[in-house]
Amino acid sequence: MDFNFKGRDIINGYDFTTQELCHIMDTAMIYEKRVKSGEAIKDMEGMLVATLFFEPSTRTRLSFESAMLSLGGQVIGFSGADSSSAVKGETIADTIEVVNGYADIIAMRHPKEGAPVVASMHTAVPLINAGDGGHFHPTQTLADLLTIHHEKGTFDNLTIGLCGDLKYGRTVHSLIEAMSRYKDIQFVLISPEELKIPGFIRYNVFENQGVSYTEVSSLEEAMPKLDVLYMTRIQRERFDDPWEYERLKDSYVLDTEKMKLAKGKMCVLHPLPRVNEISVKVDDDPRAAYFRQALNGKYMRMALILKLLDEAARNPAKEAIDTTGLEYDRVCRNPKCITQTEQELPQLFRCTDKAADIHRCIYCEQRA
Ligand code: NCD
């Protein structure tokens, strides 16, 4: 099968077909072997990735950089908004226009939802969303998928529990979008009332695709049914009210007692960093897959960089964003949307449901 990654940006969980995901995974496994054999890989020699991280990161940034270096390429970038001109008020558009001239591919993380959509309007090179606020994180999903593949050997007939901060958990949103394409997937959404899954995921996946899910608040109750448990951190930085965070932060703690309730072949994933939600005692359980998952992220990012930058895709002619049918006469009220800080951005909406009169911001996908 022929794949065409030419001129593509990777913004959300839907950006790959099932065959493409499979192909990226196969490529990652080939490169994992090559790296482990000690081969000096030169496939990306002369190529440069820019990692523009306006928000903190350990794994995502370092695994992008490690991936490019392991491919024989090079790396430039910054690891916080404070060390970029964003602190002086530079817009994303201007930053990207400049970095276009320095790098062959860009991985960007930003605290505002929809920031990568803005960046993709200005890149001449492939743009990868490395996490935008509480919205999406598609490359973490690549790491998650390879881990599920290794641990479970299948993507079908799985009951997947997602536990913790489902409202702001961008890794959860991308994973649900990606996994919902497989056969007989059941999601068990485990969260406090205040951190339930947001409307755009309910709309994109559960309503539109008729994917099966249940919502519960007890981890113990869900445990025996699960094939995969995806734990997440309650994210202090996403809360407007620090007391609300204090109240909710220890809602779930996975410990060895709770692990006794789980299937012998269940696996535990976590995008990391963990704070208190998985006891370190669980690390010794063979079902704890989160450190293997972090390493899988490097191989998947190697594969993704290769695919986006392969011979055919060099100097890609990028397509401008399709503005047909977009509406201009509304205002996005999501305080975390990129339109709140970049005031000159045009407010753009798409009608997603005529009968119910639902219009969504094209950047953050919240309802107008
Ligand atoms: C996650 C993120 O940044 O969204 N971490 C990661 O990328 N590995 C999860 C988190 O920060 O809690």
Short mmCIF file of C-alpha atoms and ligand atoms in Angstrom, two decimals:
data_model
loop_
_atom_site.label_atom_id
_atom_site.label_comp_id
_atom_site.label_asym_id
_atom_site.label_seq_id
_atom_site.Cartn_x
_atom_site.Cartn_y
_atom_site.Cartn_z
CA MET A 1 0.00 0.00 0.00
CA ASP A 2 1.21 3.52 -0.85
CA PHE A 3 1.20 6.14 1.86
CA ASN A 4 1.27 9.84 1.33
CA PHE A 5 2.35 11.85 4.30
CA LYS A 6 3.36 14.71 2.01
CA GLY A 7 2.68 18.18 3.32
CA ARG A 8 0.84 16.89 6.37
CA ASP A 9 0.51 18.42 9.80
CA ILE A 10 -0.38 16.26 12.79
CA ILE A 11 -2.88 18.15 14.92
CA ASN A 12 -5.30 15.69 16.50
CA GLY A 13 -6.18 12.04 16.94
CA TYR A 14 -8.01 11.80 13.65
CA ASP A 15 -5.05 12.77 11.52
CA PHE A 16 -4.18 9.17 10.63
CA THR A 17 -6.10 6.44 8.91
CA THR A 18 -6.04 3.01 10.54
CA GLN A 19 -3.63 1.80 7.81
CA GLU A 20 -1.35 4.77 8.43
CA LEU A 21 -1.27 4.06 12.15
CA CYS A 22 -0.37 0.48 11.38
CA HIS A 23 2.37 1.58 8.97
CA ILE A 24 3.85 4.02 11.52
CA MET A 25 3.88 1.24 14.12
CA ASP A 26 5.61 -1.18 11.74
CA THR A 27 8.21 1.48 10.95
CA ALA A 28 8.73 2.19 14.67
CA MET A 29 9.36 -1.50 15.35
CA ILE A 30 11.92 -1.71 12.52
CA TYR A 31 13.76 1.34 13.87
CA GLU A 32 13.60 0.05 17.43
CA LYS A 33 15.54 -3.03 16.25
CA ARG A 34 18.02 -0.90 14.33
CA VAL A 35 18.63 1.36 17.34
CA LYS A 36 19.02 -1.61 19.69
CA SER A 37 21.49 -3.29 17.34
CA GLY A 38 23.76 -0.27 17.81
CA GLU A 39 23.57 0.79 14.14
CA ALA A 40 24.59 4.41 13.43
CA ILE A 41 21.47 5.45 11.53
CA LYS A 42 21.91 8.29 9.06
CA ASP A 43 18.43 8.41 7.49
CA MET A 44 17.74 11.97 8.65
CA GLU A 45 21.27 13.31 8.20
CA GLY A 46 21.15 17.02 7.32
CA MET A 47 17.60 17.36 8.68
CA LEU A 48 16.66 19.49 11.63
CA VAL A 49 13.73 19.37 14.03
CA ALA A 50 12.71 22.48 15.98
CA THR A 51 11.07 21.69 19.33
CA LEU A 52 9.06 24.75 20.32
CA PHE A 53 7.83 24.04 23.84
CA PHE A 54 5.83 26.93 25.30
CA GLU A 55 4.86 24.63 28.19
CA PRO A 56 6.99 22.27 30.36
CA SER A 57 7.80 18.76 29.20
CA THR A 58 10.27 15.98 29.94
CA ARG A 59 9.34 12.94 27.87
CA THR A 60 7.69 14.52 24.87
CA ARG A 61 10.43 17.05 24.13
CA LEU A 62 13.33 14.77 24.97
CA SER A 63 11.87 11.87 23.02
CA PHE A 64 11.41 14.09 19.92
CA GLU A 65 15.00 15.23 20.28
CA SER A 66 16.33 11.75 21.04
CA ALA A 67 14.32 10.42 18.05
CA MET A 68 15.83 12.94 15.62
CA LEU A 69 19.36 12.48 16.97
CA SER A 70 19.01 8.68 16.71
CA LEU A 71 18.04 9.16 13.05
CA GLY A 72 21.24 11.12 12.40
CA GLY A 73 19.46 14.50 12.33
CA GLN A 74 19.83 17.59 14.47
CA VAL A 75 17.78 19.54 16.97
CA ILE A 76 17.10 23.18 17.88
CA GLY A 77 14.44 24.60 20.17
CA PHE A 78 13.38 26.00 23.50
CA SER A 79 11.81 24.39 26.52
CA GLY A 80 9.60 27.11 27.99
CA ALA A 81 7.70 30.22 26.91
CA ASP A 82 10.05 32.22 29.16
CA SER A 83 13.01 31.41 26.97
CA SER A 84 11.26 32.40 23.74
CA SER A 85 10.01 35.75 22.44
CA ALA A 86 6.48 34.74 23.44
CA VAL A 87 7.32 36.40 26.74
CA LYS A 88 7.81 39.66 24.79
CA GLY A 89 4.40 39.24 23.16
CA GLU A 90 5.37 37.63 19.85
CA THR A 91 2.49 35.87 18.11
CA ILE A 92 2.55 32.19 17.12
CA ALA A 93 2.27 33.26 13.48
CA ASP A 94 5.47 35.32 13.66
CA THR A 95 7.41 32.66 15.59
CA ILE A 96 6.44 30.01 13.05
CA GLU A 97 7.21 32.23 10.01
CA VAL A 98 10.74 32.59 11.39
CA VAL A 99 11.31 28.97 12.43
CA ASN A 100 10.16 27.85 8.95
CA GLY A 101 13.48 29.13 7.69
CA TYR A 102 15.54 27.30 10.31
CA ALA A 103 14.04 23.81 10.51
CA ASP A 104 12.68 20.99 8.32
CA ILE A 105 10.00 19.95 10.80
CA ILE A 106 8.47 21.53 13.90
CA ALA A 107 7.12 19.92 17.09
CA MET A 108 5.19 22.48 19.11
CA ARG A 109 3.60 22.37 22.58
CA HIS A 110 1.44 25.27 23.70
CA PRO A 111 -0.80 25.91 26.73
CA LYS A 112 -3.63 27.37 24.61
CA GLU A 113 -6.16 25.10 22.91
CA GLY A 114 -6.08 25.37 19.12
CA ALA A 115 -2.58 26.89 18.98
CA PRO A 116 -1.36 24.21 16.51
CA VAL A 117 -4.20 25.08 14.12
CA VAL A 118 -2.85 28.64 14.05
CA ALA A 119 0.72 27.38 13.62
CA SER A 120 -0.31 25.10 10.77
CA MET A 121 -1.71 28.12 8.91
CA HIS A 122 1.82 29.53 8.84
CA THR A 123 4.19 26.58 8.50
CA ALA A 124 5.90 25.69 5.28
CA VAL A 125 7.27 22.54 6.93
CA PRO A 126 5.38 19.74 8.70
CA LEU A 127 3.99 20.78 12.08
CA ILE A 128 3.38 18.28 14.87
CA ASN A 129 1.16 19.12 17.82
CA ALA A 130 3.06 18.03 20.91
CA GLY A 131 0.11 18.99 23.16
CA ASP A 132 -2.23 22.02 23.13
CA GLY A 133 -3.69 22.90 26.53
CA GLY A 134 -6.39 20.46 27.58
CA HIS A 135 -7.25 19.61 23.96
CA PHE A 136 -5.14 17.01 22.08
CA HIS A 137 -1.80 15.22 22.24
CA PRO A 138 -1.61 12.95 19.18
CA THR A 139 2.00 11.79 19.51
CA GLN A 140 1.41 10.56 23.06
CA THR A 141 -1.33 8.47 21.47
CA LEU A 142 1.24 6.94 19.12
CA ALA A 143 3.22 5.84 22.19
CA ASP A 144 0.03 4.54 23.81
CA LEU A 145 -0.95 2.55 20.71
CA LEU A 146 2.41 0.85 20.35
CA THR A 147 2.24 -0.04 24.04
CA ILE A 148 -1.26 -1.52 23.71
CA HIS A 149 -0.04 -3.46 20.69
CA HIS A 150 2.94 -4.88 22.62
CA GLU A 151 1.05 -5.57 25.84
CA LYS A 152 -2.28 -6.85 24.47
CA GLY A 153 -1.38 -8.02 20.94
CA THR A 154 -4.63 -6.56 19.55
CA PHE A 155 -6.66 -3.34 19.31
CA ASP A 156 -10.04 -5.07 19.07
CA ASN A 157 -12.42 -6.27 21.81
CA LEU A 158 -10.79 -4.25 24.55
CA THR A 159 -12.38 -2.65 27.60
CA ILE A 160 -10.35 0.46 28.27
CA GLY A 161 -10.65 2.33 31.56
CA LEU A 162 -9.55 5.96 31.55
CA CYS A 163 -9.13 7.33 35.04
CA GLY A 164 -8.50 10.76 36.55
CA ASP A 165 -8.66 14.10 34.79
CA LEU A 166 -10.75 13.34 31.73
CA LYS A 167 -11.80 16.95 31.30
CA TYR A 168 -8.37 18.51 30.74
CA GLY A 169 -6.47 15.30 29.91
CA ARG A 170 -5.39 15.88 26.31
CA THR A 171 -3.77 12.43 26.13
CA VAL A 172 -7.15 10.89 27.01
CA HIS A 173 -8.94 12.89 24.29
CA SER A 174 -6.50 11.83 21.57
CA LEU A 175 -6.46 8.21 22.73
CA ILE A 176 -10.27 7.97 22.71
CA GLU A 177 -10.37 9.41 19.19
CA ALA A 178 -7.74 6.97 17.98
CA MET A 179 -9.05 3.81 19.71
CA SER A 180 -12.68 4.39 18.77
CA ARG A 181 -11.92 3.19 15.22
CA TYR A 182 -11.24 -0.38 16.36
CA LYS A 183 -13.79 -3.20 16.72
CA ASP A 184 -15.81 -3.73 19.90
CA ILE A 185 -14.03 -1.17 22.03
CA GLN A 186 -15.73 -0.26 25.31
CA PHE A 187 -14.62 2.79 27.22
CA VAL A 188 -15.08 3.03 30.99
CA LEU A 189 -14.67 6.68 31.99
CA ILE A 190 -13.64 6.93 35.64
CA SER A 191 -13.57 10.46 37.04
CA PRO A 192 -15.04 12.77 39.62
CA GLU A 193 -18.12 14.66 38.43
CA GLU A 194 -16.06 17.86 37.96
CA LEU A 195 -13.53 16.22 35.63
CA LYS A 196 -15.82 14.36 33.24
CA ILE A 197 -15.03 14.07 29.53
CA PRO A 198 -15.72 17.34 27.63
CA GLY A 199 -18.44 18.02 25.09
CA PHE A 200 -16.29 17.94 21.95
CA ILE A 201 -15.21 14.35 22.63
CA ARG A 202 -18.78 13.32 23.46
CA TYR A 203 -19.79 14.86 20.18
CA ASN A 204 -16.87 13.64 17.97
CA VAL A 205 -16.76 10.09 19.25
CA PHE A 206 -19.66 8.97 21.40
CA GLU A 207 -22.56 10.67 19.60
CA ASN A 208 -21.20 10.73 16.05
CA GLN A 209 -19.66 7.29 15.92
CA GLY A 210 -21.93 5.50 18.38
CA VAL A 211 -18.98 4.18 20.40
CA SER A 212 -19.91 2.37 23.59
CA TYR A 213 -18.98 3.92 26.96
CA THR A 214 -19.97 4.03 30.61
CA GLU A 215 -19.17 6.67 33.21
CA VAL A 216 -18.40 5.72 36.80
CA SER A 217 -16.73 7.38 39.75
CA SER A 218 -15.30 4.29 41.47
CA LEU A 219 -12.02 2.82 40.24
CA GLU A 220 -12.53 -0.32 42.38
CA GLU A 221 -15.86 -0.97 40.71
CA ALA A 222 -14.39 -0.66 37.21
CA MET A 223 -11.17 -2.58 37.84
CA PRO A 224 -12.30 -6.23 37.28
CA LYS A 225 -13.68 -5.49 33.77
CA LEU A 226 -10.64 -3.72 32.34
CA ASP A 227 -8.11 -4.94 29.77
CA VAL A 228 -6.28 -1.62 29.82
CA LEU A 229 -6.24 0.96 32.60
CA TYR A 230 -5.05 4.40 31.51
CA MET A 231 -4.26 6.45 34.62
CA THR A 232 -3.81 10.22 34.41
CA ARG A 233 -2.59 13.00 36.64
CA ILE A 234 -5.00 15.59 38.04
CA GLN A 235 -3.33 18.60 36.40
CA ARG A 236 -2.79 21.48 38.79
CA GLU A 237 -1.88 23.88 35.96
CA ARG A 238 -5.28 23.52 34.24
CA PHE A 239 -7.36 24.62 37.25
CA ASP A 240 -8.54 28.23 37.60
CA ASP A 241 -9.31 27.65 41.28
CA PRO A 242 -6.37 26.21 43.33
CA TRP A 243 -8.79 24.98 46.04
CA GLU A 244 -10.69 22.94 43.51
CA TYR A 245 -7.38 21.27 42.61
CA GLU A 246 -6.60 20.61 46.31
CA ARG A 247 -10.01 19.03 46.74
CA LEU A 248 -9.71 16.75 43.72
CA LYS A 249 -5.99 15.98 43.49
CA ASP A 250 -6.05 12.62 45.28
CA SER A 251 -9.34 11.40 43.85
CA TYR A 252 -7.71 8.17 42.66
CA VAL A 253 -4.65 6.31 43.86
CA LEU A 254 -3.81 3.02 42.20
CA ASP A 255 -2.10 0.78 44.76
CA THR A 256 -1.25 -2.90 45.10
CA GLU A 257 -4.59 -3.60 46.82
CA LYS A 258 -6.56 -2.27 43.85
CA MET A 259 -4.30 -4.17 41.45
CA LYS A 260 -5.56 -7.38 43.11
CA LEU A 261 -9.03 -6.62 41.71
CA ALA A 262 -7.73 -6.51 38.11
CA LYS A 263 -7.41 -9.22 35.47
CA GLY A 264 -4.10 -11.05 35.44
CA LYS A 265 -3.43 -9.72 31.94
CA MET A 266 -4.65 -6.17 32.36
CA CYS A 267 -2.02 -3.52 31.66
CA VAL A 268 -1.58 -0.13 33.30
CA LEU A 269 -0.63 2.84 31.14
CA HIS A 270 0.12 6.41 32.22
CA PRO A 271 1.49 9.19 29.98
CA LEU A 272 3.56 10.39 32.99
CA PRO A 273 4.52 12.43 34.92
CA ARG A 274 2.72 10.81 37.87
CA VAL A 275 2.21 12.71 41.06
CA ASN A 276 0.42 10.47 43.53
CA GLU A 277 -2.04 8.54 41.42
CA ILE A 278 0.05 5.36 41.10
CA SER A 279 1.87 4.06 44.15
CA VAL A 280 5.53 3.29 43.39
CA LYS A 281 4.86 -0.21 44.74
CA VAL A 282 2.81 -0.89 41.59
CA ASP A 283 5.97 -0.38 39.48
CA ASP A 284 7.14 -3.93 40.29
CA ASP A 285 3.91 -5.47 38.98
CA PRO A 286 4.53 -6.87 35.46
CA ARG A 287 1.23 -5.28 34.40
CA ALA A 288 2.69 -1.79 34.96
CA ALA A 289 3.61 -0.74 31.42
CA TYR A 290 4.15 3.01 31.82
CA PHE A 291 7.93 3.08 31.64
CA ARG A 292 7.91 0.82 28.58
CA GLN A 293 5.26 3.20 27.16
CA ALA A 294 7.62 6.19 27.53
CA LEU A 295 10.31 4.40 25.54
CA ASN A 296 7.82 3.39 22.87
CA GLY A 297 7.19 7.13 22.42
CA LYS A 298 10.70 7.61 21.11
CA TYR A 299 10.37 4.91 18.43
CA MET A 300 6.96 6.15 17.33
CA ARG A 301 8.30 9.70 17.05
CA MET A 302 11.22 8.39 14.99
CA ALA A 303 8.76 6.74 12.65
CA LEU A 304 6.59 9.84 12.46
CA ILE A 305 9.50 12.17 11.68
CA LEU A 306 10.68 9.76 8.99
CA LYS A 307 7.27 9.52 7.38
CA LEU A 308 6.67 13.27 7.39
CA LEU A 309 10.14 14.00 6.03
CA ASP A 310 10.79 11.13 3.68
CA GLU A 311 12.27 11.78 0.21
CA ALA A 312 8.96 12.47 -1.50
CA ALA A 313 7.86 14.87 1.17
CA ARG A 314 10.81 17.22 1.17
CA ASN A 315 9.82 20.82 0.51
CA PRO A 316 6.17 19.81 0.54
CA ALA A 317 3.62 22.08 -1.05
CA LYS A 318 1.37 22.63 1.92
CA GLU A 319 -2.30 23.14 1.49
CA ALA A 320 -3.85 26.23 3.03
CA ILE A 321 -6.63 25.61 5.54
CA ASP A 322 -9.98 25.00 3.86
CA THR A 323 -12.22 27.93 4.75
CA THR A 324 -15.28 26.87 2.76
CA GLY A 325 -18.41 27.00 4.84
CA LEU A 326 -16.74 28.66 7.81
CA GLU A 327 -18.65 31.30 9.76
CA TYR A 328 -17.16 34.54 11.06
CA ASP A 329 -20.01 36.08 13.01
CA ARG A 330 -19.46 34.48 16.45
CA VAL A 331 -17.07 34.78 19.37
CA CYS A 332 -15.32 31.90 21.17
CA ARG A 333 -15.92 32.08 24.91
CA ASN A 334 -13.47 29.34 25.94
CA PRO A 335 -10.93 31.18 28.16
CA LYS A 336 -8.31 28.57 27.25
CA CYS A 337 -8.72 29.06 23.47
CA ILE A 338 -5.82 30.55 21.52
CA THR A 339 -8.19 33.27 20.22
CA GLN A 340 -8.24 34.73 23.76
CA THR A 341 -4.55 35.61 23.70
CA GLU A 342 -3.94 36.18 19.99
CA GLN A 343 -6.52 38.88 19.50
CA GLU A 344 -5.91 39.49 15.80
CA LEU A 345 -6.78 35.93 14.88
CA PRO A 346 -9.99 35.71 12.87
CA GLN A 347 -12.74 34.01 14.90
CA LEU A 348 -13.82 31.08 12.73
CA PHE A 349 -16.63 28.58 13.34
CA ARG A 350 -17.99 25.50 11.66
CA CYS A 351 -21.59 24.39 11.93
CA THR A 352 -21.38 20.77 13.11
CA ASP A 353 -25.08 20.13 13.60
CA LYS A 354 -27.63 22.15 11.62
CA ALA A 355 -30.73 20.75 13.29
CA ALA A 356 -29.44 21.44 16.81
CA ASP A 357 -27.79 24.72 15.69
CA ILE A 358 -24.37 23.76 17.04
CA HIS A 359 -21.36 25.79 15.93
CA ARG A 360 -17.81 25.01 17.04
CA CYS A 361 -14.67 27.13 17.11
CA ILE A 362 -12.25 25.73 14.51
CA TYR A 363 -9.30 26.16 16.89
CA CYS A 364 -10.44 24.68 20.22
CA GLU A 365 -13.68 22.93 19.08
CA GLN A 366 -15.73 24.36 21.94
CA ARG A 367 -19.34 25.34 21.18
CA ALA A 368 -19.96 29.00 20.41
C1 NCD B 1 1.11 14.43 29.47
C2 NCD B 1 0.88 15.81 28.86
O1 NCD B 1 1.79 16.63 28.80
O2 NCD B 1 -0.25 16.02 28.47
N1 NCD B 1 2.46 14.06 29.56
C3 NCD B 1 3.17 13.68 28.46
O3 NCD B 1 3.16 14.30 27.42
N2 NCD B 1 3.85 12.55 28.54
C4 NCD B 1 0.33 14.22 30.70
C5 NCD B 1 0.54 15.13 31.87
O4 NCD B 1 1.24 16.12 31.81
O5 NCD B 1 -0.05 14.84 32.92
#
